[in-house]
Amino acid sequence: MQLTLETERERGLRLIDEATSVEALDAAVTAVMGRKSAFSEVQRGLGGLPAEDRRRLGLVVNEARDALRAAEASRREGLQRAGEATLLAADRVDMSLPGRRPRAGSLHPLTLVEDLIVDVFLRLGFRVAEGPEIEDDWHNFQALNIPLDHPARTMKDSLYVAIPGHPELLLRTETSAVQVRTMRSQPPPVYVIAPGRVYRRETPDATHLPVFHQVEGLVVDEGITFADLKGTLEAMAKELFGEGRRVRLGPAYFPFVEPGAEIGVSCFRCDGVGCRVCGNGWIELLGAGMVHPHVLENCGYDAERYTGFAFGMGIERVALLRYSIPDIRLLVEGDSRFLAQFGGAA
Ligand code: PHE
């Protein structure tokens, strides 16, 4: 029995030492000290021995068990530590790798141009006004002195919205509707700039989109003259296209202004000589005029006391010119190779 105990002790210590996982360690301990092990069999046999042998062998058993338990505990601790080290190694972050650069977006060219225009007018003391994109016939047409038989009212140019119980709703065809909304909501004086989206029944091509942007300007005060209109637009043209720009006025008809004018800016490329950008030296940029007395009256303003000017400009057109973009559709295609070129540009 003593011999068995000694060999089993040696075998057990070896098996425990060789265990490379917690599972293998458990198996080794069971094999050496489990209920069916030779070790346990000897232990059970102790009871049938004479007292002297039982005492002596009992000591050997206890000593062997203590040695095996101690070996098991230290092996178990070693395995746990190794396991943690493996986990830590797997989780290790390699700080020497270059970081992944986030792909930063950039402002859309239309946003850049709109911000630029708004900024010019904020510095002139204007505030920004807004109106709904779904308008009613009165704000979009009637209040703007657009008679029933005006071509702008026909289905050809306008996009109507079918909402039961709300006849005569349409997607606004020009930001001029914001003139009406602004004057109806406040007494004069008015100095506002109103950028926004407008809609027309157009087939997209290189210079047209059915959804585009305009910026409306409106000034109403005592003593406002055509000279104020020209001076204001000249200041804007210089800010947008360079210090040397001049503006010219030509006659134009818009029902809500009288007189009405078409405003051209001397070409920023050839300075009025004539080139591929402008043709004849001038770039027609916007419509403008003195606010029609009917419009002032429709909005409850005293047309004897107040005068004003208004203008409306297409934002896409300014962006195409400013950045030499050859086709307006590029602005809405969402091609990141196009858009990425405007990162940081203004
Ligand atoms: N609303 C006109 C257009 O869309 C532009 C305009 C605005 C003209 C204000 C005169 C005054 O063409």
mmCIF file of C-alpha atoms and ligand atoms in Angstrom:
data_model
loop_
_atom_site.group_PDB
_atom_site.id
_atom_site.type_symbol
_atom_site.label_atom_id
_atom_site.label_comp_id
_atom_site.label_asym_id
_atom_site.label_seq_id
_atom_site.Cartn_x
_atom_site.Cartn_y
_atom_site.Cartn_z
ATOM 1 C CA MET A 1 0.000 0.000 0.000
ATOM 2 C CA GLN A 2 2.820 2.362 0.791
ATOM 3 C CA LEU A 3 4.355 1.636 -2.580
ATOM 4 C CA THR A 4 1.046 2.332 -4.317
ATOM 5 C CA LEU A 5 0.759 5.625 -2.471
ATOM 6 C CA GLU A 6 4.244 6.668 -3.476
ATOM 7 C CA THR A 7 3.833 5.789 -7.170
ATOM 8 C CA GLU A 8 0.415 7.420 -7.296
ATOM 9 C CA ARG A 9 1.803 10.541 -5.677
ATOM 10 C CA GLU A 10 4.610 10.738 -8.228
ATOM 11 C CA ARG A 11 2.239 10.018 -11.117
ATOM 12 C CA GLY A 12 -0.218 12.619 -9.820
ATOM 13 C CA LEU A 13 2.426 15.313 -9.473
ATOM 14 C CA ARG A 14 3.597 14.615 -12.999
ATOM 15 C CA LEU A 15 0.094 14.672 -14.492
ATOM 16 C CA ILE A 16 -0.712 17.949 -12.685
ATOM 17 C CA ASP A 17 2.539 19.442 -13.861
ATOM 18 C CA GLU A 18 1.837 18.443 -17.442
ATOM 19 C CA ALA A 19 -1.744 19.775 -17.579
ATOM 20 C CA THR A 20 -1.915 22.575 -20.158
ATOM 21 C CA SER A 21 -5.526 23.579 -19.527
ATOM 22 C CA VAL A 22 -7.938 23.832 -16.613
ATOM 23 C CA GLU A 23 -9.875 20.900 -18.105
ATOM 24 C CA ALA A 24 -6.760 18.725 -18.310
ATOM 25 C CA LEU A 25 -5.912 19.660 -14.724
ATOM 26 C CA ASP A 26 -9.389 18.621 -13.514
ATOM 27 C CA ALA A 27 -9.034 15.310 -15.358
ATOM 28 C CA ALA A 28 -5.598 14.680 -13.812
ATOM 29 C CA VAL A 29 -6.876 15.357 -10.285
ATOM 30 C CA THR A 30 -9.843 13.023 -10.810
ATOM 31 C CA ALA A 31 -7.587 10.292 -12.205
ATOM 32 C CA VAL A 32 -5.241 10.406 -9.206
ATOM 33 C CA MET A 33 -7.542 11.268 -6.295
ATOM 34 C CA GLY A 34 -11.077 10.588 -7.584
ATOM 35 C CA ARG A 35 -13.400 7.993 -6.053
ATOM 36 C CA LYS A 36 -12.224 5.234 -8.385
ATOM 37 C CA SER A 37 -8.502 6.016 -8.104
ATOM 38 C CA ALA A 38 -5.923 3.648 -6.609
ATOM 39 C CA PHE A 39 -5.294 6.361 -4.059
ATOM 40 C CA SER A 40 -8.903 6.264 -2.792
ATOM 41 C CA GLU A 41 -8.844 2.492 -2.801
ATOM 42 C CA VAL A 42 -5.840 2.504 -0.458
ATOM 43 C CA GLN A 43 -7.592 5.061 1.737
ATOM 44 C CA ARG A 44 -10.661 2.869 1.975
ATOM 45 C CA GLY A 45 -8.450 -0.142 2.852
ATOM 46 C CA LEU A 46 -6.869 1.648 5.827
ATOM 47 C CA GLY A 47 -9.804 0.739 8.079
ATOM 48 C CA GLY A 48 -8.975 -2.961 7.943
ATOM 49 C CA LEU A 49 -5.340 -2.533 9.099
ATOM 50 C CA PRO A 50 -3.862 -2.956 12.557
ATOM 51 C CA ALA A 51 -3.803 0.323 14.504
ATOM 52 C CA GLU A 52 -0.070 0.915 14.174
ATOM 53 C CA ASP A 53 -0.047 0.418 10.356
ATOM 54 C CA ARG A 54 -3.193 2.475 10.015
ATOM 55 C CA ARG A 55 -1.629 5.430 11.842
ATOM 56 C CA ARG A 56 1.608 5.277 9.873
ATOM 57 C CA LEU A 57 -0.035 4.859 6.468
ATOM 58 C CA GLY A 58 -2.641 7.495 7.391
ATOM 59 C CA LEU A 59 0.174 9.993 7.751
ATOM 60 C CA VAL A 60 1.548 9.017 4.325
ATOM 61 C CA VAL A 61 -1.922 9.419 2.791
ATOM 62 C CA ASN A 62 -2.410 12.891 4.317
ATOM 63 C CA GLU A 63 1.013 14.016 3.269
ATOM 64 C CA ALA A 64 0.486 12.780 -0.303
ATOM 65 C CA ARG A 65 -2.928 14.424 -0.502
ATOM 66 C CA ASP A 66 -1.528 17.759 0.784
ATOM 67 C CA ALA A 67 1.298 17.626 -1.731
ATOM 68 C CA LEU A 68 -1.109 16.870 -4.598
ATOM 69 C CA ARG A 69 -3.574 19.599 -3.528
ATOM 70 C CA ALA A 70 -0.761 22.144 -3.245
ATOM 71 C CA ALA A 71 0.533 21.197 -6.692
ATOM 72 C CA GLU A 72 -2.993 21.421 -8.109
ATOM 73 C CA ALA A 73 -3.562 24.890 -6.620
ATOM 74 C CA SER A 74 -0.328 26.306 -7.929
ATOM 75 C CA ARG A 75 -0.870 24.765 -11.363
ATOM 76 C CA ARG A 76 -4.413 26.147 -11.470
ATOM 77 C CA GLU A 77 -3.183 29.629 -10.666
ATOM 78 C CA GLY A 78 -0.502 29.383 -13.328
ATOM 79 C CA LEU A 79 -3.040 28.302 -15.956
ATOM 80 C CA GLN A 80 -5.396 31.159 -15.045
ATOM 81 C CA ARG A 81 -2.665 33.699 -15.328
ATOM 82 C CA ALA A 82 -1.627 32.316 -18.713
ATOM 83 C CA GLY A 83 -5.273 32.467 -19.834
ATOM 84 C CA GLU A 84 -5.557 36.098 -18.858
ATOM 85 C CA ALA A 85 -2.304 36.902 -20.587
ATOM 86 C CA THR A 86 -3.646 35.282 -23.776
ATOM 87 C CA LEU A 87 -6.832 37.361 -23.569
ATOM 88 C CA LEU A 88 -4.871 40.530 -22.980
ATOM 89 C CA ALA A 89 -2.614 39.778 -25.921
ATOM 90 C CA ALA A 90 -5.655 39.195 -28.138
ATOM 91 C CA ASP A 91 -7.186 42.492 -27.014
ATOM 92 C CA ARG A 92 -4.036 44.494 -27.469
ATOM 93 C CA VAL A 93 -4.374 47.661 -29.518
ATOM 94 C CA ASP A 94 -1.479 48.305 -31.817
ATOM 95 C CA MET A 95 -0.815 51.971 -31.182
ATOM 96 C CA SER A 96 1.820 52.064 -33.901
ATOM 97 C CA LEU A 97 -0.777 51.635 -36.699
ATOM 98 C CA PRO A 98 -1.681 54.850 -38.502
ATOM 99 C CA GLY A 99 -5.227 55.959 -37.568
ATOM 100 C CA ARG A 100 -8.147 55.525 -39.933
ATOM 101 C CA ARG A 101 -8.914 58.979 -41.240
ATOM 102 C CA PRO A 102 -12.655 59.748 -41.117
ATOM 103 C CA ARG A 103 -13.946 60.817 -44.536
ATOM 104 C CA ALA A 104 -14.985 64.379 -43.739
ATOM 105 C CA GLY A 105 -17.926 65.725 -45.693
ATOM 106 C CA SER A 106 -18.027 69.252 -47.064
ATOM 107 C CA LEU A 107 -20.678 71.849 -47.678
ATOM 108 C CA HIS A 108 -22.580 71.571 -50.953
ATOM 109 C CA PRO A 109 -21.670 74.292 -53.494
ATOM 110 C CA LEU A 110 -25.245 75.606 -53.310
ATOM 111 C CA THR A 111 -24.962 75.924 -49.545
ATOM 112 C CA LEU A 112 -21.644 77.735 -49.934
ATOM 113 C CA VAL A 113 -23.112 80.215 -52.409
ATOM 114 C CA GLU A 114 -26.305 80.723 -50.417
ATOM 115 C CA ASP A 115 -24.295 81.374 -47.233
ATOM 116 C CA LEU A 116 -22.117 83.823 -49.130
ATOM 117 C CA ILE A 117 -25.087 85.783 -50.497
ATOM 118 C CA VAL A 118 -26.916 85.816 -47.171
ATOM 119 C CA ASP A 119 -23.755 86.959 -45.452
ATOM 120 C CA VAL A 120 -23.396 89.942 -47.808
ATOM 121 C CA PHE A 121 -26.909 91.110 -46.960
ATOM 122 C CA LEU A 122 -26.632 90.471 -43.236
ATOM 123 C CA ARG A 123 -23.669 92.848 -43.281
ATOM 124 C CA LEU A 124 -25.874 95.411 -45.072
ATOM 125 C CA GLY A 125 -28.369 95.186 -42.203
ATOM 126 C CA PHE A 126 -30.908 92.794 -43.751
ATOM 127 C CA ARG A 127 -32.481 89.888 -41.876
ATOM 128 C CA VAL A 128 -33.393 86.459 -43.230
ATOM 129 C CA ALA A 129 -37.083 85.766 -43.923
ATOM 130 C CA GLU A 130 -38.746 82.472 -44.713
ATOM 131 C CA GLY A 131 -41.957 81.150 -46.196
ATOM 132 C CA PRO A 132 -43.525 77.757 -46.909
ATOM 133 C CA GLU A 133 -42.621 75.750 -50.009
ATOM 134 C CA ILE A 134 -46.258 74.728 -50.404
ATOM 135 C CA GLU A 135 -48.071 77.976 -51.120
ATOM 136 C CA ASP A 136 -51.594 79.005 -51.884
ATOM 137 C CA ASP A 137 -52.711 80.763 -55.019
ATOM 138 C CA TRP A 138 -53.166 84.073 -53.246
ATOM 139 C CA HIS A 139 -49.613 84.391 -51.870
ATOM 140 C CA ASN A 140 -47.928 82.921 -54.933
ATOM 141 C CA PHE A 141 -49.956 84.810 -57.568
ATOM 142 C CA GLN A 142 -52.833 87.094 -56.656
ATOM 143 C CA ALA A 143 -51.090 89.207 -54.021
ATOM 144 C CA LEU A 144 -48.131 89.534 -56.401
ATOM 145 C CA ASN A 145 -50.378 91.203 -58.965
ATOM 146 C CA ILE A 146 -50.283 88.206 -61.264
ATOM 147 C CA PRO A 147 -53.580 88.252 -63.158
ATOM 148 C CA LEU A 148 -55.644 85.133 -63.770
ATOM 149 C CA ASP A 149 -54.588 84.901 -67.408
ATOM 150 C CA HIS A 150 -50.850 85.176 -66.702
ATOM 151 C CA PRO A 151 -48.959 82.239 -68.232
ATOM 152 C CA ALA A 152 -47.207 81.542 -64.908
ATOM 153 C CA ARG A 153 -50.523 80.291 -63.550
ATOM 154 C CA THR A 154 -51.080 77.563 -66.096
ATOM 155 C CA MET A 155 -50.368 73.927 -65.382
ATOM 156 C CA LYS A 156 -47.508 74.199 -67.781
ATOM 157 C CA ASP A 157 -45.271 76.074 -65.358
ATOM 158 C CA SER A 158 -46.614 75.246 -61.913
ATOM 159 C CA LEU A 159 -46.750 72.067 -59.870
ATOM 160 C CA TYR A 160 -50.044 71.822 -58.033
ATOM 161 C CA VAL A 161 -50.517 69.832 -54.846
ATOM 162 C CA ALA A 162 -53.649 67.736 -54.460
ATOM 163 C CA ILE A 163 -54.696 67.863 -50.818
ATOM 164 C CA PRO A 164 -58.422 67.189 -50.295
ATOM 165 C CA GLY A 165 -60.133 70.224 -48.786
ATOM 166 C CA HIS A 166 -57.281 72.527 -49.816
ATOM 167 C CA PRO A 167 -57.779 73.508 -53.445
ATOM 168 C CA GLU A 168 -55.314 75.818 -55.137
ATOM 169 C CA LEU A 169 -52.222 74.702 -53.268
ATOM 170 C CA LEU A 170 -49.034 74.583 -55.282
ATOM 171 C CA LEU A 171 -45.270 74.312 -54.850
ATOM 172 C CA ARG A 172 -44.125 77.914 -54.886
ATOM 173 C CA THR A 173 -42.806 78.962 -58.276
ATOM 174 C CA GLU A 174 -40.667 81.825 -56.943
ATOM 175 C CA THR A 175 -39.482 83.125 -53.591
ATOM 176 C CA SER A 176 -41.421 86.327 -54.327
ATOM 177 C CA ALA A 177 -44.251 84.758 -52.299
ATOM 178 C CA VAL A 178 -42.058 85.437 -49.243
ATOM 179 C CA GLN A 179 -42.340 89.174 -50.014
ATOM 180 C CA VAL A 180 -46.059 88.899 -49.365
ATOM 181 C CA ARG A 181 -45.670 86.711 -46.253
ATOM 182 C CA THR A 182 -43.123 89.141 -44.785
ATOM 183 C CA MET A 183 -45.109 92.319 -45.409
ATOM 184 C CA ARG A 184 -48.305 90.725 -44.045
ATOM 185 C CA SER A 185 -46.489 89.804 -40.839
ATOM 186 C CA GLN A 186 -44.840 93.132 -39.982
ATOM 187 C CA PRO A 187 -45.151 96.872 -40.561
ATOM 188 C CA PRO A 188 -42.489 98.717 -42.593
ATOM 189 C CA PRO A 189 -39.553 99.262 -42.707
ATOM 190 C CA VAL A 190 -38.586 95.911 -44.248
ATOM 191 C CA TYR A 191 -35.056 94.824 -45.125
ATOM 192 C CA VAL A 192 -35.095 91.078 -45.750
ATOM 193 C CA ILE A 193 -33.323 88.436 -47.767
ATOM 194 C CA ALA A 194 -35.202 85.159 -48.367
ATOM 195 C CA PRO A 195 -33.306 82.171 -49.751
ATOM 196 C CA GLY A 196 -35.296 79.049 -50.561
ATOM 197 C CA ARG A 197 -36.340 76.239 -52.850
ATOM 198 C CA VAL A 198 -38.753 76.810 -55.727
ATOM 199 C CA TYR A 199 -40.467 74.465 -58.176
ATOM 200 C CA ARG A 200 -41.430 74.617 -61.824
ATOM 201 C CA ARG A 201 -42.629 72.126 -64.395
ATOM 202 C CA GLU A 202 -39.369 71.844 -66.301
ATOM 203 C CA THR A 203 -37.579 68.956 -67.927
ATOM 204 C CA PRO A 204 -34.042 68.827 -66.544
ATOM 205 C CA ASP A 205 -31.284 69.798 -68.957
ATOM 206 C CA ALA A 206 -27.871 71.444 -68.680
ATOM 207 C CA THR A 207 -29.387 74.752 -67.500
ATOM 208 C CA HIS A 208 -32.771 73.792 -65.988
ATOM 209 C CA LEU A 209 -33.994 71.803 -63.003
ATOM 210 C CA PRO A 210 -37.611 71.417 -61.847
ATOM 211 C CA VAL A 211 -36.444 72.105 -58.283
ATOM 212 C CA PHE A 212 -34.009 74.944 -57.778
ATOM 213 C CA HIS A 213 -33.151 77.763 -55.404
ATOM 214 C CA GLN A 214 -33.663 81.473 -55.427
ATOM 215 C CA VAL A 215 -32.818 84.273 -53.118
ATOM 216 C CA GLU A 216 -35.335 87.069 -52.829
ATOM 217 C CA GLY A 217 -34.505 90.521 -51.562
ATOM 218 C CA LEU A 218 -37.091 93.029 -50.355
ATOM 219 C CA VAL A 219 -36.704 96.552 -49.053
ATOM 220 C CA VAL A 220 -39.652 98.771 -48.149
ATOM 221 C CA ASP A 221 -39.177 102.065 -46.402
ATOM 222 C CA GLU A 222 -39.847 105.749 -46.848
ATOM 223 C CA GLY A 223 -37.934 107.311 -49.729
ATOM 224 C CA ILE A 224 -36.526 104.122 -51.314
ATOM 225 C CA THR A 225 -35.600 104.754 -54.954
ATOM 226 C CA PHE A 226 -34.298 102.906 -57.986
ATOM 227 C CA ALA A 227 -30.844 104.206 -57.092
ATOM 228 C CA ASP A 228 -30.975 102.220 -53.849
ATOM 229 C CA LEU A 229 -31.782 99.089 -55.849
ATOM 230 C CA LYS A 230 -28.883 99.638 -58.201
ATOM 231 C CA GLY A 231 -26.416 100.453 -55.423
ATOM 232 C CA THR A 232 -27.422 97.423 -53.376
ATOM 233 C CA LEU A 233 -27.101 95.025 -56.303
ATOM 234 C CA GLU A 234 -23.787 96.543 -57.347
ATOM 235 C CA ALA A 235 -22.466 95.906 -53.818
ATOM 236 C CA MET A 236 -23.643 92.297 -54.066
ATOM 237 C CA ALA A 237 -22.111 91.778 -57.528
ATOM 238 C CA LYS A 238 -18.729 92.992 -56.303
ATOM 239 C CA GLU A 239 -18.851 90.644 -53.310
ATOM 240 C CA LEU A 240 -19.819 87.645 -55.440
ATOM 241 C CA PHE A 241 -17.735 88.209 -58.557
ATOM 242 C CA GLY A 242 -14.972 90.642 -57.659
ATOM 243 C CA GLU A 243 -14.311 94.282 -56.901
ATOM 244 C CA GLY A 244 -14.206 95.407 -60.553
ATOM 245 C CA ARG A 245 -17.776 94.339 -61.429
ATOM 246 C CA ARG A 246 -20.331 96.798 -62.816
ATOM 247 C CA VAL A 247 -24.057 96.234 -63.157
ATOM 248 C CA ARG A 248 -26.347 97.264 -65.959
ATOM 249 C CA LEU A 249 -30.111 97.529 -65.989
ATOM 250 C CA GLY A 250 -32.382 96.587 -68.845
ATOM 251 C CA PRO A 251 -36.153 96.804 -69.052
ATOM 252 C CA ALA A 252 -38.071 93.689 -68.028
ATOM 253 C CA TYR A 253 -41.624 92.802 -67.102
ATOM 254 C CA PHE A 254 -42.625 91.196 -63.820
ATOM 255 C CA PRO A 255 -46.221 91.850 -62.714
ATOM 256 C CA PHE A 256 -45.225 92.630 -59.109
ATOM 257 C CA VAL A 257 -42.725 95.415 -59.880
ATOM 258 C CA GLU A 258 -43.002 98.685 -61.757
ATOM 259 C CA PRO A 259 -40.682 99.505 -63.320
ATOM 260 C CA GLY A 260 -39.113 96.091 -63.699
ATOM 261 C CA ALA A 261 -35.521 95.446 -64.659
ATOM 262 C CA GLU A 262 -33.203 92.703 -65.686
ATOM 263 C CA ILE A 263 -29.830 93.064 -64.027
ATOM 264 C CA GLY A 264 -26.637 92.140 -65.800
ATOM 265 C CA VAL A 265 -23.165 91.990 -64.279
ATOM 266 C CA SER A 266 -20.014 92.687 -66.285
ATOM 267 C CA CYS A 267 -18.321 89.361 -66.982
ATOM 268 C CA PHE A 268 -15.801 88.372 -64.310
ATOM 269 C CA ARG A 269 -13.749 86.516 -66.946
ATOM 270 C CA CYS A 270 -13.422 89.119 -69.737
ATOM 271 C CA ASP A 271 -14.644 92.255 -67.907
ATOM 272 C CA GLY A 272 -17.234 93.185 -70.523
ATOM 273 C CA VAL A 273 -15.275 92.426 -73.687
ATOM 274 C CA GLY A 274 -17.082 89.200 -74.617
ATOM 275 C CA CYS A 275 -15.911 85.621 -74.079
ATOM 276 C CA ARG A 276 -17.098 82.012 -73.889
ATOM 277 C CA VAL A 277 -18.571 82.487 -70.389
ATOM 278 C CA CYS A 278 -20.738 85.513 -71.171
ATOM 279 C CA GLY A 279 -21.000 85.876 -74.939
ATOM 280 C CA ASN A 280 -21.389 89.652 -75.133
ATOM 281 C CA GLY A 281 -19.495 90.783 -72.032
ATOM 282 C CA TRP A 282 -22.482 90.763 -69.641
ATOM 283 C CA ILE A 283 -24.032 88.045 -67.519
ATOM 284 C CA GLU A 284 -27.784 88.396 -66.955
ATOM 285 C CA LEU A 285 -28.123 87.515 -63.315
ATOM 286 C CA LEU A 286 -31.440 88.509 -61.829
ATOM 287 C CA GLY A 287 -34.830 90.146 -62.046
ATOM 288 C CA ALA A 288 -35.658 93.172 -59.975
ATOM 289 C CA GLY A 289 -37.729 96.326 -59.789
ATOM 290 C CA MET A 290 -39.664 98.751 -57.631
ATOM 291 C CA VAL A 291 -42.389 96.990 -55.652
ATOM 292 C CA HIS A 292 -45.707 97.544 -57.463
ATOM 293 C CA PRO A 293 -48.147 99.742 -55.475
ATOM 294 C CA HIS A 294 -50.786 97.005 -55.860
ATOM 295 C CA VAL A 295 -48.525 94.592 -54.009
ATOM 296 C CA LEU A 296 -47.908 97.070 -51.194
ATOM 297 C CA GLU A 297 -51.671 97.625 -50.908
ATOM 298 C CA ASN A 298 -52.435 93.890 -51.023
ATOM 299 C CA CYS A 299 -50.175 93.577 -47.997
ATOM 300 C CA GLY A 300 -51.802 96.463 -46.143
ATOM 301 C CA TYR A 301 -48.993 98.976 -46.669
ATOM 302 C CA ASP A 302 -49.622 102.636 -47.468
ATOM 303 C CA ALA A 303 -48.345 102.916 -51.055
ATOM 304 C CA GLU A 304 -48.428 106.732 -50.884
ATOM 305 C CA ARG A 305 -45.975 106.780 -48.014
ATOM 306 C CA TYR A 306 -43.750 103.764 -48.680
ATOM 307 C CA THR A 307 -41.776 102.644 -51.680
ATOM 308 C CA GLY A 308 -39.510 99.654 -52.052
ATOM 309 C CA PHE A 309 -37.489 97.456 -54.321
ATOM 310 C CA ALA A 310 -37.346 93.713 -54.753
ATOM 311 C CA PHE A 311 -35.093 91.328 -56.595
ATOM 312 C CA GLY A 312 -34.885 87.585 -57.171
ATOM 313 C CA MET A 313 -31.829 85.644 -58.205
ATOM 314 C CA GLY A 314 -31.211 81.979 -59.017
ATOM 315 C CA ILE A 315 -28.655 80.481 -56.661
ATOM 316 C CA GLU A 316 -27.738 77.621 -59.012
ATOM 317 C CA ARG A 317 -26.809 80.105 -61.717
ATOM 318 C CA VAL A 318 -24.426 81.923 -59.392
ATOM 319 C CA ALA A 319 -22.849 78.594 -58.367
ATOM 320 C CA LEU A 320 -22.368 77.528 -62.018
ATOM 321 C CA LEU A 321 -20.655 80.812 -62.823
ATOM 322 C CA ARG A 322 -18.585 81.038 -59.668
ATOM 323 C CA TYR A 323 -17.195 77.512 -59.904
ATOM 324 C CA SER A 324 -17.285 77.099 -63.722
ATOM 325 C CA ILE A 325 -19.656 74.133 -63.439
ATOM 326 C CA PRO A 326 -20.699 73.113 -66.982
ATOM 327 C CA ASP A 327 -24.034 71.383 -66.208
ATOM 328 C CA ILE A 328 -26.605 72.267 -63.550
ATOM 329 C CA ARG A 329 -27.521 68.590 -63.081
ATOM 330 C CA LEU A 330 -24.145 67.976 -61.437
ATOM 331 C CA LEU A 331 -25.528 69.880 -58.461
ATOM 332 C CA VAL A 332 -28.164 67.243 -57.731
ATOM 333 C CA GLU A 333 -26.530 63.991 -58.778
ATOM 334 C CA GLY A 334 -24.777 63.472 -55.446
ATOM 335 C CA ASP A 335 -21.545 62.281 -57.087
ATOM 336 C CA SER A 336 -18.957 62.432 -54.316
ATOM 337 C CA ARG A 337 -16.134 63.009 -56.853
ATOM 338 C CA PHE A 338 -17.880 66.252 -57.797
ATOM 339 C CA LEU A 339 -18.863 67.275 -54.280
ATOM 340 C CA ALA A 340 -15.453 66.540 -52.732
ATOM 341 C CA GLN A 341 -13.971 69.370 -54.817
ATOM 342 C CA PHE A 342 -15.783 71.933 -52.652
ATOM 343 C CA GLY A 343 -14.276 70.923 -49.311
ATOM 344 C CA GLY A 344 -13.238 74.164 -47.704
ATOM 345 C CA ALA A 345 -14.071 76.249 -50.784
ATOM 346 C CA ALA A 346 -16.102 79.409 -50.458
HETATM 347 N N1 PHE B 1 -39.523 86.229 -59.056
HETATM 348 C C1 PHE B 1 -38.875 86.592 -60.288
HETATM 349 C C2 PHE B 1 -38.478 85.312 -61.019
HETATM 350 O O1 PHE B 1 -38.557 84.253 -60.461
HETATM 351 C C3 PHE B 1 -37.638 87.415 -60.021
HETATM 352 C C4 PHE B 1 -37.978 88.750 -59.441
HETATM 353 C C5 PHE B 1 -38.041 88.926 -58.084
HETATM 354 C C6 PHE B 1 -38.220 89.853 -60.258
HETATM 355 C C7 PHE B 1 -38.316 90.159 -57.528
HETATM 356 C C8 PHE B 1 -38.516 91.067 -59.741
HETATM 357 C C9 PHE B 1 -38.543 91.231 -58.383
HETATM 358 O O2 PHE B 1 -38.113 85.355 -62.177
#
